[in-house]
mmCIF file of C-alpha atoms in Angstrom:
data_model
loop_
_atom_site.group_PDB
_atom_site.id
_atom_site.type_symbol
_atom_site.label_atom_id
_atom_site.label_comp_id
_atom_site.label_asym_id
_atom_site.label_seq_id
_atom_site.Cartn_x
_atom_site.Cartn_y
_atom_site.Cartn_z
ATOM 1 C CA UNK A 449 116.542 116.543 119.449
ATOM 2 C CA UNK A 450 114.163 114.349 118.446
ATOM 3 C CA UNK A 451 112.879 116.151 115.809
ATOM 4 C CA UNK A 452 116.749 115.749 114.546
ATOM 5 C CA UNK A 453 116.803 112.252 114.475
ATOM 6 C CA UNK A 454 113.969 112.083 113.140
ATOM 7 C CA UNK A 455 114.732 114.051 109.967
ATOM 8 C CA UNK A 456 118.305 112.327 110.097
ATOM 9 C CA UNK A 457 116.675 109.022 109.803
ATOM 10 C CA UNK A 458 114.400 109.318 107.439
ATOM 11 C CA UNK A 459 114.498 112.604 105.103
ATOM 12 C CA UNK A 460 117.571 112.730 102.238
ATOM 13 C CA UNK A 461 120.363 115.346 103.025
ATOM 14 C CA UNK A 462 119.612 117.076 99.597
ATOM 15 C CA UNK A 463 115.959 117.954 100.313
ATOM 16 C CA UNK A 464 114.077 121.058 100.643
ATOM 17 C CA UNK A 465 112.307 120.792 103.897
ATOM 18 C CA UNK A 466 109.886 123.862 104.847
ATOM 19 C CA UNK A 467 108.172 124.276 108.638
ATOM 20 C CA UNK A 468 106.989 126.613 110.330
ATOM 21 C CA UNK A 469 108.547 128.661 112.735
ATOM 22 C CA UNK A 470 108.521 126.453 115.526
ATOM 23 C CA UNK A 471 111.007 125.849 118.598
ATOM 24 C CA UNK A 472 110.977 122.746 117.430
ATOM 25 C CA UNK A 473 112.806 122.814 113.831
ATOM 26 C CA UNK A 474 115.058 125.746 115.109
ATOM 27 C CA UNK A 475 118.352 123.971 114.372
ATOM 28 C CA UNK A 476 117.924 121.374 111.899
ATOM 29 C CA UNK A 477 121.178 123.036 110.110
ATOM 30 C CA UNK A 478 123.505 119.813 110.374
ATOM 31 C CA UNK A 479 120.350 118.179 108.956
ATOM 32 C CA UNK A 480 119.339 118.853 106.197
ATOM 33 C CA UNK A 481 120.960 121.844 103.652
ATOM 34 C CA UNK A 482 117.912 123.813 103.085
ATOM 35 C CA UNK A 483 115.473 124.484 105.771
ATOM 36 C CA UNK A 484 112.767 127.560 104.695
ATOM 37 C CA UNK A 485 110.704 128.550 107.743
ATOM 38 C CA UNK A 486 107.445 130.421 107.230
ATOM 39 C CA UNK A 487 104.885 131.920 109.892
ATOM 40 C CA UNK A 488 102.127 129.688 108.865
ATOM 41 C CA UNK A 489 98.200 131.576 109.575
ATOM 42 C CA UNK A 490 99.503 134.904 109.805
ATOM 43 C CA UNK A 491 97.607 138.910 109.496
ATOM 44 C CA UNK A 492 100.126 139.370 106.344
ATOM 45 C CA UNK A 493 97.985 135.844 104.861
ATOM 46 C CA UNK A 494 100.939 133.390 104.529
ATOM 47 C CA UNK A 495 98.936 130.372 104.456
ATOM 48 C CA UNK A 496 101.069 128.087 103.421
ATOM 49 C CA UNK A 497 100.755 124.812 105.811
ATOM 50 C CA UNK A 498 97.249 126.105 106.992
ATOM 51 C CA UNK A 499 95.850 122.821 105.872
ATOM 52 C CA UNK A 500 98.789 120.361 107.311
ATOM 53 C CA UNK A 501 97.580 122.253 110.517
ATOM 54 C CA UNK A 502 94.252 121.425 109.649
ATOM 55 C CA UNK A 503 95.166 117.756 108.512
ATOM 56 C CA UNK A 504 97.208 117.181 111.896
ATOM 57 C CA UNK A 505 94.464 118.435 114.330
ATOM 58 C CA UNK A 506 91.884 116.083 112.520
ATOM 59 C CA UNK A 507 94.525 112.896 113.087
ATOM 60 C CA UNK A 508 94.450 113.887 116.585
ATOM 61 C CA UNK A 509 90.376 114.539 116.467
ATOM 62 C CA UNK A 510 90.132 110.627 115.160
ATOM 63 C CA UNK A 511 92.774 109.317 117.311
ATOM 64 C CA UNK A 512 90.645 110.301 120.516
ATOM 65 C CA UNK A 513 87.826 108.079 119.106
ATOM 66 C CA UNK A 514 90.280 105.464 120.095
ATOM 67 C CA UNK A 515 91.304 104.439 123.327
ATOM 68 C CA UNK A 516 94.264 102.729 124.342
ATOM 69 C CA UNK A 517 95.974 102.400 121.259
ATOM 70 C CA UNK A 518 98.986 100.379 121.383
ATOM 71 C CA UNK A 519 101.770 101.461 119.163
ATOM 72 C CA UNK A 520 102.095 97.655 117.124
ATOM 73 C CA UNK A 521 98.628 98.992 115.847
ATOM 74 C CA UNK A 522 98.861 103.128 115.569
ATOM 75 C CA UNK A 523 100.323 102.521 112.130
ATOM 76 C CA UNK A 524 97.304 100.985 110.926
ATOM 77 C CA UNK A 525 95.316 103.715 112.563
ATOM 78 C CA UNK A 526 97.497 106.009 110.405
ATOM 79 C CA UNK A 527 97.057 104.989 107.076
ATOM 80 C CA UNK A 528 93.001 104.648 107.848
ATOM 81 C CA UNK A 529 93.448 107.750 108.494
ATOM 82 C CA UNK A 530 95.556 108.835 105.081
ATOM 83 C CA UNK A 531 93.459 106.537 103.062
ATOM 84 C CA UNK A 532 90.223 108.629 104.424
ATOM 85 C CA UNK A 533 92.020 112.344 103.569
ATOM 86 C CA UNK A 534 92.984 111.017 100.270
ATOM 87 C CA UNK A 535 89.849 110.033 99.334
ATOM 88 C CA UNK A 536 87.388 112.702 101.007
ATOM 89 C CA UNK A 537 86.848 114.091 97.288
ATOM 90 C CA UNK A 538 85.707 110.960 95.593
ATOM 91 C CA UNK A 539 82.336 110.565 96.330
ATOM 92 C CA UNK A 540 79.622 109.025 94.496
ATOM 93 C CA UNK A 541 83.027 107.226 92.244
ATOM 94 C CA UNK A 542 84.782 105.778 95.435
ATOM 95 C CA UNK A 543 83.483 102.593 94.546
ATOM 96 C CA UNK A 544 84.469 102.787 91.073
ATOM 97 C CA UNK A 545 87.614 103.696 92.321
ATOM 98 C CA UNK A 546 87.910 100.776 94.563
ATOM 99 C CA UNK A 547 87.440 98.273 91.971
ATOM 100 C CA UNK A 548 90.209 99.937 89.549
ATOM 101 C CA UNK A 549 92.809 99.915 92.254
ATOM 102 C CA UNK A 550 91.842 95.967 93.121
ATOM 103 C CA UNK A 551 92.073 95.081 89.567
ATOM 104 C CA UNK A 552 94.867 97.435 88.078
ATOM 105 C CA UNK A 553 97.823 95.369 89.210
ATOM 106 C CA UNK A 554 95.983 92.567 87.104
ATOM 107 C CA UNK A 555 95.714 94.294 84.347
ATOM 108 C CA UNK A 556 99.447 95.602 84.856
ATOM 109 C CA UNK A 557 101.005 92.183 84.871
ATOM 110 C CA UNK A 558 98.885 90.627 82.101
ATOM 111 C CA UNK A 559 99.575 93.327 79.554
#
């Protein structure tokens, strides 16, 4: 049920969602109109949300660095924790990265 309202809340009627077989998005029928569910990890090799398995057991891996986190703050500990997978790739350029997304809105208004 909660997963329901949830999905109610904030996913659009119209969109595709896919899951995995769990209990938990069994019914989500009055949701949302198409729901594909896929064994995820599988002998047959339907990987398909391998890594948002992956991605979710790390959140809760750097969440237990944490202790009593109070939930006015667990959205900042979230989006630490997005800005770190999105930039695991960068590298030696993060910091060239850095300083084109601090000046880029600059550069967007001026010209």
């Amino acid at each position: 049920k909660t997963a329901q309202h949830l999905i109610k809340d904030y996913i659009d009627s119209n969109a595709v969602l896919q899951t995995d077989k769990s209990t938990t998005f069994s019914d989500l029928s009055d949701c949302i109109d198409v729901h594909v569910r896929e064994i995820s990890g599988t002998q047959e090799g339907n990987f398909n949300l391998k890594w948002v398995h992956i991605a979710i057991s790390n959140l809760k891996k750097h969440l237990q660095t944490y202790h009593m986190i109070s939930e006015r703050m667990m959205q900042n500990y979230l989006d630490e924790f997005c800005y770190k997978l999105n930039r695991r790739y960068f590298g030696q350029k993060l910091f060239d990265r850095l300083i084109i997304a601090s000046i880029y809105p600059y550069w967007h208004d001026c010209g």
